[in-house]
PDB file of C-alpha atoms in Angstrom:
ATOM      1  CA  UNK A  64       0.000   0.000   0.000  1.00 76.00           C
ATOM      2  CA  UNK A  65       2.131   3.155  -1.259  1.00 86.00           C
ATOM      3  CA  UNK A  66      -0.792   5.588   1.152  1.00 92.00           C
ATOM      4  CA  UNK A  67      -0.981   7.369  -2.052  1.00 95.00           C
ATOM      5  CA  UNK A  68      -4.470   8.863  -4.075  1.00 96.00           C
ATOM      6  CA  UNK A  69      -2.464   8.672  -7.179  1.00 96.00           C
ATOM      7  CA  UNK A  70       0.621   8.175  -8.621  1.00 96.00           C
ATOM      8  CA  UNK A  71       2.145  10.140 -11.473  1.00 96.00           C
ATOM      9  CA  UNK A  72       3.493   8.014 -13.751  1.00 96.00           C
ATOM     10  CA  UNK A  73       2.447   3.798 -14.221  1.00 97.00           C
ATOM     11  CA  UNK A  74       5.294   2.225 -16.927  1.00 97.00           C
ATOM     12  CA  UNK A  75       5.218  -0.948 -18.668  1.00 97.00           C
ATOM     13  CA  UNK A  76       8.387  -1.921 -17.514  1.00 95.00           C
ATOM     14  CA  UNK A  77       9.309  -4.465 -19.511  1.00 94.00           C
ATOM     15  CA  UNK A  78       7.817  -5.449 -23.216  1.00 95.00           C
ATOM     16  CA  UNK A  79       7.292  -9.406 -22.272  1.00 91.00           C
ATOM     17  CA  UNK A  80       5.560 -10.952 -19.162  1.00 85.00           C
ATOM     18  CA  UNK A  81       6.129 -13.132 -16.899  1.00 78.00           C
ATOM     19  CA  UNK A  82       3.629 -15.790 -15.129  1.00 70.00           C
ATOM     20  CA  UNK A  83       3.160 -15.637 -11.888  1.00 61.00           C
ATOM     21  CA  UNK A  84       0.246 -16.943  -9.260  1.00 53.00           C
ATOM     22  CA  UNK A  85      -0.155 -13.332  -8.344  1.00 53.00           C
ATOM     23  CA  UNK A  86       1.098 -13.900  -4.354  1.00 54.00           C
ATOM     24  CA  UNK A  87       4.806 -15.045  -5.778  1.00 52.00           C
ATOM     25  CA  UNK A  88       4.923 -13.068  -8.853  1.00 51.00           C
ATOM     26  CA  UNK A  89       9.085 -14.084  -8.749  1.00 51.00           C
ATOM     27  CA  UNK A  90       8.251 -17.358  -9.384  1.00 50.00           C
ATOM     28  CA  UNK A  91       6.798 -19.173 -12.321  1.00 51.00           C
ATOM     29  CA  UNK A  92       2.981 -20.415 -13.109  1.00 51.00           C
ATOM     30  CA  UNK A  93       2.709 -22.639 -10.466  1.00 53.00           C
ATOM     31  CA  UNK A  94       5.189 -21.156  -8.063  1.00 49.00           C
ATOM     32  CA  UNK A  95       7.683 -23.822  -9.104  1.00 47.00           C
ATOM     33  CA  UNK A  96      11.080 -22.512  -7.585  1.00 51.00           C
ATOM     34  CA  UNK A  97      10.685 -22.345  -4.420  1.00 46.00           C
ATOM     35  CA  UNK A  98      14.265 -20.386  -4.345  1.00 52.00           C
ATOM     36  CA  UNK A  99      14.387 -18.239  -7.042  1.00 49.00           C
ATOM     37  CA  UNK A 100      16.975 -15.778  -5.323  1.00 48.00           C
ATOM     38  CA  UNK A 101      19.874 -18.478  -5.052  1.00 53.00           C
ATOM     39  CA  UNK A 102      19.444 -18.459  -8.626  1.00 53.00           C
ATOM     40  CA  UNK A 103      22.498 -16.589 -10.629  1.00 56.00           C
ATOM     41  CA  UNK A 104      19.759 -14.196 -12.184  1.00 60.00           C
ATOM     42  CA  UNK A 105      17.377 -11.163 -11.425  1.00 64.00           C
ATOM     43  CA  UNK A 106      15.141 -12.860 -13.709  1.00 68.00           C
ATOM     44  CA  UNK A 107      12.070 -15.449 -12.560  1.00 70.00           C
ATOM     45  CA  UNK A 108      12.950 -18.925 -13.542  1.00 70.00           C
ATOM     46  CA  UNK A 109      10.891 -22.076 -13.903  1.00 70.00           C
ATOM     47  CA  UNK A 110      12.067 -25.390 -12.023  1.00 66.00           C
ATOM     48  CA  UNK A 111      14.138 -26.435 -14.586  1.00 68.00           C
ATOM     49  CA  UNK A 112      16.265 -23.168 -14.499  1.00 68.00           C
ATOM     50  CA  UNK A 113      15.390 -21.470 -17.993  1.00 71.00           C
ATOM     51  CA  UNK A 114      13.222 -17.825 -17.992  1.00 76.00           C
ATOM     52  CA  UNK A 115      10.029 -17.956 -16.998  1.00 77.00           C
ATOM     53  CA  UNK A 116       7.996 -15.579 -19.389  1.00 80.00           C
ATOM     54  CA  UNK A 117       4.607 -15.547 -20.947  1.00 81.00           C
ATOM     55  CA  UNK A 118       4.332 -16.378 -24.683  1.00 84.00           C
ATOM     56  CA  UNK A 119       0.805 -15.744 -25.157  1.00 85.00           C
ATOM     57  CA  UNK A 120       0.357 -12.576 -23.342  1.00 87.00           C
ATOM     58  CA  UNK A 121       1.168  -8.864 -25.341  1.00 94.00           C
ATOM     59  CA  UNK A 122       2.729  -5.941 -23.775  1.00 96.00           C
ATOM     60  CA  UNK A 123      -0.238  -3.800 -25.243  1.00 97.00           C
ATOM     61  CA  UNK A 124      -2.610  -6.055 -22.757  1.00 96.00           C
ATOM     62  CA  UNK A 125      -0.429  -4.727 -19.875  1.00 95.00           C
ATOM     63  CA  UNK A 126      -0.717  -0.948 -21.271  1.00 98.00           C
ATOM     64  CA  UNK A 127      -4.724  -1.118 -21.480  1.00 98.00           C
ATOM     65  CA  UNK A 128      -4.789  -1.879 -17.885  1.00 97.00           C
ATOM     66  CA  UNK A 129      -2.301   0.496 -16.856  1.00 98.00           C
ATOM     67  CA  UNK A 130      -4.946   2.811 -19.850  1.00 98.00           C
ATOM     68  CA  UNK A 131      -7.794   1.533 -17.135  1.00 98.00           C
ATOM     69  CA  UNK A 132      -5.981   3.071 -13.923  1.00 97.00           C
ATOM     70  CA  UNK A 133      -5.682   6.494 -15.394  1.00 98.00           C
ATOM     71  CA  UNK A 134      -9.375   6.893 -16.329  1.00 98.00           C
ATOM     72  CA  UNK A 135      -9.739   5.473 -12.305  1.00 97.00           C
ATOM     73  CA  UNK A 136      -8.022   8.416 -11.504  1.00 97.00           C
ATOM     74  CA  UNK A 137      -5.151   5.944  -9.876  1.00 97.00           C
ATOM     75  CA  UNK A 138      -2.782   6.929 -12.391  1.00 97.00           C
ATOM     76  CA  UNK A 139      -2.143  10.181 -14.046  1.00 97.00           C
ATOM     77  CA  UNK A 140      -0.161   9.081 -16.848  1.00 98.00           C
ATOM     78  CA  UNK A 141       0.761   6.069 -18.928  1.00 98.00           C
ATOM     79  CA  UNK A 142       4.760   5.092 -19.154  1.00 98.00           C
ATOM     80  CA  UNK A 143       6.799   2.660 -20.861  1.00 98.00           C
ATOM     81  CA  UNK A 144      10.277   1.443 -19.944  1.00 98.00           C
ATOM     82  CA  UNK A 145      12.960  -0.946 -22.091  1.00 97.00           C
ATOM     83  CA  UNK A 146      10.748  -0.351 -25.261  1.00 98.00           C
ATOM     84  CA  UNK A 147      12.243  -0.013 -28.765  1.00 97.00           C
ATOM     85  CA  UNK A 148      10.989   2.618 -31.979  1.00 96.00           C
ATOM     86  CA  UNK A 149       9.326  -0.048 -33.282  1.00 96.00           C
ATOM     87  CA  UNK A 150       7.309  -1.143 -30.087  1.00 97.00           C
ATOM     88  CA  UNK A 151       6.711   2.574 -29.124  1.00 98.00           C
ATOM     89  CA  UNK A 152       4.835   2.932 -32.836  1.00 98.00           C
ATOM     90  CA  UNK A 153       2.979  -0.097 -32.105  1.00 98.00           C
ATOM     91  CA  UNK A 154       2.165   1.417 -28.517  1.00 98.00           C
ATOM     92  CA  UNK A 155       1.026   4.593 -30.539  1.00 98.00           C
ATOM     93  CA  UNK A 156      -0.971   2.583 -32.800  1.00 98.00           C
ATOM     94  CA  UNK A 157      -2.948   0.823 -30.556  1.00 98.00           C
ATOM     95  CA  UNK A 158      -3.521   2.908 -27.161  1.00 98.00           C
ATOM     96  CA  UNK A 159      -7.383   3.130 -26.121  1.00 98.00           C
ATOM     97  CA  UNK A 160      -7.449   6.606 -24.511  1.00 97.00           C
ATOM     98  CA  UNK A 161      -4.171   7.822 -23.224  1.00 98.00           C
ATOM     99  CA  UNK A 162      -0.535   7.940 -25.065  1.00 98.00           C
ATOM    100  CA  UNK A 163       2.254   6.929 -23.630  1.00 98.00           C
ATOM    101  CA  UNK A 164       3.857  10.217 -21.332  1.00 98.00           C
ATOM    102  CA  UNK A 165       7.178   8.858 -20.714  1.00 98.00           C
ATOM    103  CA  UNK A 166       9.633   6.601 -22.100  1.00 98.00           C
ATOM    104  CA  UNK A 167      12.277   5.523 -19.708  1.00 98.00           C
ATOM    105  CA  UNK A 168      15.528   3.633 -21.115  1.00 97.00           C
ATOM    106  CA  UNK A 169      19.036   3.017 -20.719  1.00 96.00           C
ATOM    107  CA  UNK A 170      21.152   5.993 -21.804  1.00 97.00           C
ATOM    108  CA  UNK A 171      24.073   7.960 -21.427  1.00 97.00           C
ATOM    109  CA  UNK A 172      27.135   9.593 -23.337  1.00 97.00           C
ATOM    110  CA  UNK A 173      28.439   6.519 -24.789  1.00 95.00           C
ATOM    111  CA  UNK A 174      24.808   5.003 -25.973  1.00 95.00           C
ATOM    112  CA  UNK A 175      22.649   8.970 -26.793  1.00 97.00           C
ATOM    113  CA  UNK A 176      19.571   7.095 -27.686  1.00 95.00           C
ATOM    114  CA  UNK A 177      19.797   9.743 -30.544  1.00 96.00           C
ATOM    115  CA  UNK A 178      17.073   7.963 -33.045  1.00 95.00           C
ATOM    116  CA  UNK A 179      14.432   7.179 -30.106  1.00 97.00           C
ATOM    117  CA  UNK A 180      14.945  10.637 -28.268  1.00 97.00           C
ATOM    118  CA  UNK A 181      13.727  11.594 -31.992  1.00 97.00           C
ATOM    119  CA  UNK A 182      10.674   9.337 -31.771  1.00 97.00           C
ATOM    120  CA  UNK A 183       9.532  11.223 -28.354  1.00 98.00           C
ATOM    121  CA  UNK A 184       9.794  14.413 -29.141  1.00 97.00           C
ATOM    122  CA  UNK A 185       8.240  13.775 -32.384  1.00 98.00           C
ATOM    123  CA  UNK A 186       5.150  12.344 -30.532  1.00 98.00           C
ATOM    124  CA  UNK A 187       4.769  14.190 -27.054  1.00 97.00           C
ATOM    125  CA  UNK A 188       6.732  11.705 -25.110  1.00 98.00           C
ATOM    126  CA  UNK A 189       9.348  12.593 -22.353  1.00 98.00           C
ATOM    127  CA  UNK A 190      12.122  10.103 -22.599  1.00 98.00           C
ATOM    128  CA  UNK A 191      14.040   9.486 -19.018  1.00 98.00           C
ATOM    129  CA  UNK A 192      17.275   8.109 -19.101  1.00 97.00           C
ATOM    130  CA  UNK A 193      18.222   5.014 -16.496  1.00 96.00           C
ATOM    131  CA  UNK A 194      21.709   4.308 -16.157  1.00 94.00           C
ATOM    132  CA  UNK A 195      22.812   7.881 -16.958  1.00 96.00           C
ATOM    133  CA  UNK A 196      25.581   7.734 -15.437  1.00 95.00           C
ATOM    134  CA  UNK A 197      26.874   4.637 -17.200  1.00 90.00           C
ATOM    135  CA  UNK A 198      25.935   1.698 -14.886  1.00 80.00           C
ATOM    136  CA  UNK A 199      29.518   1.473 -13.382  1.00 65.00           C
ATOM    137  CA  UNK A 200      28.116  -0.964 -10.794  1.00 63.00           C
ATOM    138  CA  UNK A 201      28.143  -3.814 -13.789  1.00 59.00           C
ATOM    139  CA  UNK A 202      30.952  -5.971 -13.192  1.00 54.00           C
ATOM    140  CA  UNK A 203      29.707  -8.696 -15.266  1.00 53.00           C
ATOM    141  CA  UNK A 204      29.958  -6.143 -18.420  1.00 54.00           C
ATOM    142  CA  UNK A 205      33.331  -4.769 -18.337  1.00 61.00           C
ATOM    143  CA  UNK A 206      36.238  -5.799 -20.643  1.00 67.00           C
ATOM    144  CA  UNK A 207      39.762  -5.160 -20.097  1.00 68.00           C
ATOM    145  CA  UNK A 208      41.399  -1.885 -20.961  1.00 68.00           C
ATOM    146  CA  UNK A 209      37.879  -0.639 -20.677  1.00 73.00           C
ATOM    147  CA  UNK A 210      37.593   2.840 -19.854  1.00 76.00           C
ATOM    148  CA  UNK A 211      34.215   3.673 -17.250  1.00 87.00           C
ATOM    149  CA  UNK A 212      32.506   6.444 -18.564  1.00 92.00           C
ATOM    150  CA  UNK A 213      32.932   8.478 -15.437  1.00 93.00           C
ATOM    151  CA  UNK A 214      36.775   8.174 -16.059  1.00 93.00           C
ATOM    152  CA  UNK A 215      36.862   9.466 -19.705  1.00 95.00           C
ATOM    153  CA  UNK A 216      39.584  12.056 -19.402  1.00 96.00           C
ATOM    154  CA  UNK A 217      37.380  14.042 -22.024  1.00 96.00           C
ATOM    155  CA  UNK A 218      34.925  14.554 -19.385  1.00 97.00           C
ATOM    156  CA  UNK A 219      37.191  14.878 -16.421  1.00 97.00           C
ATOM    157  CA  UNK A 220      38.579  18.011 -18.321  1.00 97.00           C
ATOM    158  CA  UNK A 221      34.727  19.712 -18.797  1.00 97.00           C
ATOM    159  CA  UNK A 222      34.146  18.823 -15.486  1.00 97.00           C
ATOM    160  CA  UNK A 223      37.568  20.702 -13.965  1.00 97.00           C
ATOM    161  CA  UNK A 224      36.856  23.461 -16.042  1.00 96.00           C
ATOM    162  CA  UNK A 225      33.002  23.631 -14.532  1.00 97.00           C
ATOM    163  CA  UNK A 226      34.177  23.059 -10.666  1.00 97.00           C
ATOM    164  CA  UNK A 227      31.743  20.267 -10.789  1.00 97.00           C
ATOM    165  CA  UNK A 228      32.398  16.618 -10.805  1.00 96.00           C
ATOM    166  CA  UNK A 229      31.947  13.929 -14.748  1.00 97.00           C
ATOM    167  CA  UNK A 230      28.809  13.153 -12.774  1.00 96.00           C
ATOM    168  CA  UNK A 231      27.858  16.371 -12.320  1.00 98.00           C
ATOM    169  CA  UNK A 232      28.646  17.474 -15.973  1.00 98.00           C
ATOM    170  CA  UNK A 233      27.134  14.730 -17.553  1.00 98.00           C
ATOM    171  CA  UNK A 234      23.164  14.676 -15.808  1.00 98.00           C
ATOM    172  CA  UNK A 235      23.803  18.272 -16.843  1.00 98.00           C
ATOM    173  CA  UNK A 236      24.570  16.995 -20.372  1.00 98.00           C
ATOM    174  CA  UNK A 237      21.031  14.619 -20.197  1.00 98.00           C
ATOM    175  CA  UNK A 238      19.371  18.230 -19.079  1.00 97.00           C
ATOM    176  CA  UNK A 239      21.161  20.474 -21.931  1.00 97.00           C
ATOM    177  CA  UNK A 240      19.558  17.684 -24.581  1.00 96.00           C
ATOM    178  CA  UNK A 241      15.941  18.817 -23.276  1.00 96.00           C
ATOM    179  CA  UNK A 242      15.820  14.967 -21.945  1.00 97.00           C
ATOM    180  CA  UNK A 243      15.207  13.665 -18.185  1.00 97.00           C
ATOM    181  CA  UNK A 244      17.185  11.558 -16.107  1.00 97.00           C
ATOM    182  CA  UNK A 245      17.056   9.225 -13.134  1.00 95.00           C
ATOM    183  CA  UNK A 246      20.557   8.710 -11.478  1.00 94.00           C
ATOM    184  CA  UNK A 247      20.761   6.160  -8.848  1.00 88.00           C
ATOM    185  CA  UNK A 248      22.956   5.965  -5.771  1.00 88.00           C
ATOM    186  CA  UNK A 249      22.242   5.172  -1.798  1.00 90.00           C
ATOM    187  CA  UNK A 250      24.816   7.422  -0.881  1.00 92.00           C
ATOM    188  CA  UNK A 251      23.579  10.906   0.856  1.00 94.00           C
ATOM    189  CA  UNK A 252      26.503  12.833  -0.604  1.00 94.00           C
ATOM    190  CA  UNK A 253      26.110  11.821  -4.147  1.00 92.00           C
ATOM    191  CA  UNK A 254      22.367  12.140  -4.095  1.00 94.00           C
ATOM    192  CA  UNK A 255      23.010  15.602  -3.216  1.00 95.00           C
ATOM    193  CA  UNK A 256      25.856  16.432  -5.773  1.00 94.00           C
ATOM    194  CA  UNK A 257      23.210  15.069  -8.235  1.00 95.00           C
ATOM    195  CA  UNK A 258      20.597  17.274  -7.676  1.00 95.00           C
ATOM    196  CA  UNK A 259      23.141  20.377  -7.667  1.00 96.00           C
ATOM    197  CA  UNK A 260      23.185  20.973 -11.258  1.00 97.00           C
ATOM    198  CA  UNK A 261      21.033  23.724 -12.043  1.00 97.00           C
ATOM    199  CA  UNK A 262      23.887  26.422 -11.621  1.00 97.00           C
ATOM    200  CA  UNK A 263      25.543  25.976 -14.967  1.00 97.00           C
ATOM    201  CA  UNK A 264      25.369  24.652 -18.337  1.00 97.00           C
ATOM    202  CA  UNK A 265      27.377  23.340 -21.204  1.00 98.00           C
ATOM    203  CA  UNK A 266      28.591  25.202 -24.147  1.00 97.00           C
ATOM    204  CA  UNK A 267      28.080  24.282 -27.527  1.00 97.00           C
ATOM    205  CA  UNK A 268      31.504  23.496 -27.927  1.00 97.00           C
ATOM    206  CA  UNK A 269      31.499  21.069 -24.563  1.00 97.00           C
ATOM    207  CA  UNK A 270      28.167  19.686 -26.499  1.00 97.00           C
ATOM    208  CA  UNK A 271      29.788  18.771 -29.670  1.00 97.00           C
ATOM    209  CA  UNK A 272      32.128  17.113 -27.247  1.00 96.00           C
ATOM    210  CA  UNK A 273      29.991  14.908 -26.506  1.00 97.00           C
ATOM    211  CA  UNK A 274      28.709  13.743 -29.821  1.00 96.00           C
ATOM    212  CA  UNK A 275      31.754  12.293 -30.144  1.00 96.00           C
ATOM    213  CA  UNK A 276      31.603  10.121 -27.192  1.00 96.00           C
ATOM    214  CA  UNK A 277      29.091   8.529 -28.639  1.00 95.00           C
ATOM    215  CA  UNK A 278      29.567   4.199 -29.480  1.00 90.00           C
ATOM    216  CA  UNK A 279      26.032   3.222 -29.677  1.00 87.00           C
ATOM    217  CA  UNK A 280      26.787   0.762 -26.525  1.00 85.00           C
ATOM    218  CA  UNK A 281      24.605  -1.046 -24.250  1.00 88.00           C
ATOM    219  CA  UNK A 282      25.597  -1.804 -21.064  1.00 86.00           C
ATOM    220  CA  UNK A 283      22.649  -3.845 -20.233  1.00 86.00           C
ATOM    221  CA  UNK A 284      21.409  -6.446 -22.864  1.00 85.00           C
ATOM    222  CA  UNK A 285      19.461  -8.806 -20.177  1.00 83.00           C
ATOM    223  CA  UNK A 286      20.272 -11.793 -22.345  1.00 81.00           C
ATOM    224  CA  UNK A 287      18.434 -13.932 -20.491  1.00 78.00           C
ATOM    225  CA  UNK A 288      14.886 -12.638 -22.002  1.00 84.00           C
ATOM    226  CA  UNK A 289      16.212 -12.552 -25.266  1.00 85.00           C
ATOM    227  CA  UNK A 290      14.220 -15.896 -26.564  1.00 82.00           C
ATOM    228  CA  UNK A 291      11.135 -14.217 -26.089  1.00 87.00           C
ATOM    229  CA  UNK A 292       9.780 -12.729 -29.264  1.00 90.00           C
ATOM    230  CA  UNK A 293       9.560  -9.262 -28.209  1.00 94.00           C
ATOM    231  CA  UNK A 294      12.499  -8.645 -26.804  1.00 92.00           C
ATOM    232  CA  UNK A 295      13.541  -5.445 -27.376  1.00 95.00           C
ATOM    233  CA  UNK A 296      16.912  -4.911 -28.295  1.00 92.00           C
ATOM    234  CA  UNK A 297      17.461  -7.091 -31.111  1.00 87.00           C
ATOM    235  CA  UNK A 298      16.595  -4.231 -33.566  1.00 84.00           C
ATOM    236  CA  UNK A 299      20.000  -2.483 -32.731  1.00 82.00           C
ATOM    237  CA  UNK A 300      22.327  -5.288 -31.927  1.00 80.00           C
ATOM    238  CA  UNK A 301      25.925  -4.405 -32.305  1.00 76.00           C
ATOM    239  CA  UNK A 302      27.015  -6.211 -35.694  1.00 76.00           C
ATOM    240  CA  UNK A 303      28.286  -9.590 -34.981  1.00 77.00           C
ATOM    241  CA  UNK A 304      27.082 -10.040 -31.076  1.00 77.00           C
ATOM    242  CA  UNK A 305      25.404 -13.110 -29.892  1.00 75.00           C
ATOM    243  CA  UNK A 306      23.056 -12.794 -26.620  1.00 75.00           C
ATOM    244  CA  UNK A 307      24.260 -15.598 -23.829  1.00 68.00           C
ATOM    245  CA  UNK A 308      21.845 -17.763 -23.114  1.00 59.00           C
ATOM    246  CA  UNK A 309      21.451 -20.883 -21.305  1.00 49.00           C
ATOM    247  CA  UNK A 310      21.909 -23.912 -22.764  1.00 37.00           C
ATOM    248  CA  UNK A 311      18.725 -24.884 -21.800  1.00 49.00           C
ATOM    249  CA  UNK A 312      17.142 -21.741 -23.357  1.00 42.00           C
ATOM    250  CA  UNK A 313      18.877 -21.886 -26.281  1.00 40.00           C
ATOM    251  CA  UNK A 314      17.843 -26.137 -26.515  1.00 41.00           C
ATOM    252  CA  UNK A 315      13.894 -25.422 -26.025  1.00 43.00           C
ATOM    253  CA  UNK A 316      15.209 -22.272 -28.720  1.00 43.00           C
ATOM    254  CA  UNK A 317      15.774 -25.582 -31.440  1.00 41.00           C
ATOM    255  CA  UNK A 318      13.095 -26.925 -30.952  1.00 41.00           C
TER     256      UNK A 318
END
């Protein structure tokens, strides 16, 4: 119970579904894994270890409900989360009563979401960034030699010049682009350096700066989800990558 009359935003976080019972919605159907979180994955699994997700059900089902809240007055506005240009048309296409308000996906200097941030503006929709600040908490994802995005020396020199930390400069960067951002941290400090950028902006210069940082890379693919028909990324795959998946996943994938 969130003691709330409303809340502003409701997102589809995710374009597939995932069974549940409804009291154990981390589990499968029938609440088959009794253990789900000594599982090596964030994901529900089914007993034999391999995603649990619904086939059958459509992410525009989920968005008619969420459609249903706002007309309850629940809900003020409709979201979306982890959703591609292609799904966001189809979203567009098919809504009952109320558009999508906000899209909410991974990005940041080295993946600018240029194409999609197009999309939005081009049809009323905030997009929020997640991971803004380049998901350095990823361990899984790093290769060697790779430079975090928070130590590019490119930005370290903005942000010397500015007094403010890459952090700093770069939510300002998300704000400078007309787009919104959601930085996470559980620190006090940091969550109060990253509201403290409102007292400066970046050049044009500094902006063309970033352009070039640019590599069109995702930091989080979720491979797991990737059998499922709709998952969202495979429209922009880097050329040449291959999602992991279980060999389980990818056996029931042959069949």
């Amino acid at each position: 119970d969130l003691k709330l009359d409303y809340v502003a935003s409701f997102a589809v976080h995710w374009p597939q579904a995932c069974p549940s019972t409804g009291e154990k919605p981390a589990l499968g159907a029938d609440g088959i894994d009794p253990k789900p979180r000594d599982q090596p994955t964030m994901f529900p699994l089914e007993a034999d270890g391999m995603y649990a997700c619904d086939y059958d059900c459509h992410f525009m089902e989920a968005y008619h409900a969420i459609e249903d809240l706002v007309d309850e007055g629940l809900v003020r506005g409709a979201a979306i989360s982890n959703f591609n240009a292609r799904q966001v048309h189809e979203v567009l296409e098919n809504f009952k009563k109320h558009p999508p308000v906000v899209l909410q996906n991974e990005c940041h200097p080295y993946f600018q979401q240029k194409d999609i941030v197009d999309v939005c503006n081009n049809n009323g929709i905030v997009f929020q960034s997640y991971s803004p600040l380049g998901s350095g908490d990823r361990p899984w994802a790093r290769k060697p030699g790779e430079v975090e995005l928070l130590d590019d020396p490119r930005l370290q020199e903005i942000a010397t010049a500015k007094g403010k930390s890459v952090a700093q400069v770069v939510l300002r960067w998300h704000m400078d682009r007309g787009i919104t951002a959601v930085p996470k941290s559980i620190t006090p400090a940091r969550i109060a350096t990253n509201i403290d950028v409102f007292d400066f902006t970046l050049s044009p210069e500094e902006m063309k700066l970033f352009d070039k940082l640019n590599q069109a890379r995702r930091f989080l693919m979720w491979d797991p989800t990737s059998l499922h028909p709709d998952y969202p990324f495979r429209d922009d795959l880097p050329f040449g990558y291959k999602t992991a998946q279980p060999l389980k996943v990818a056996a029931r994938a042959s069949k």
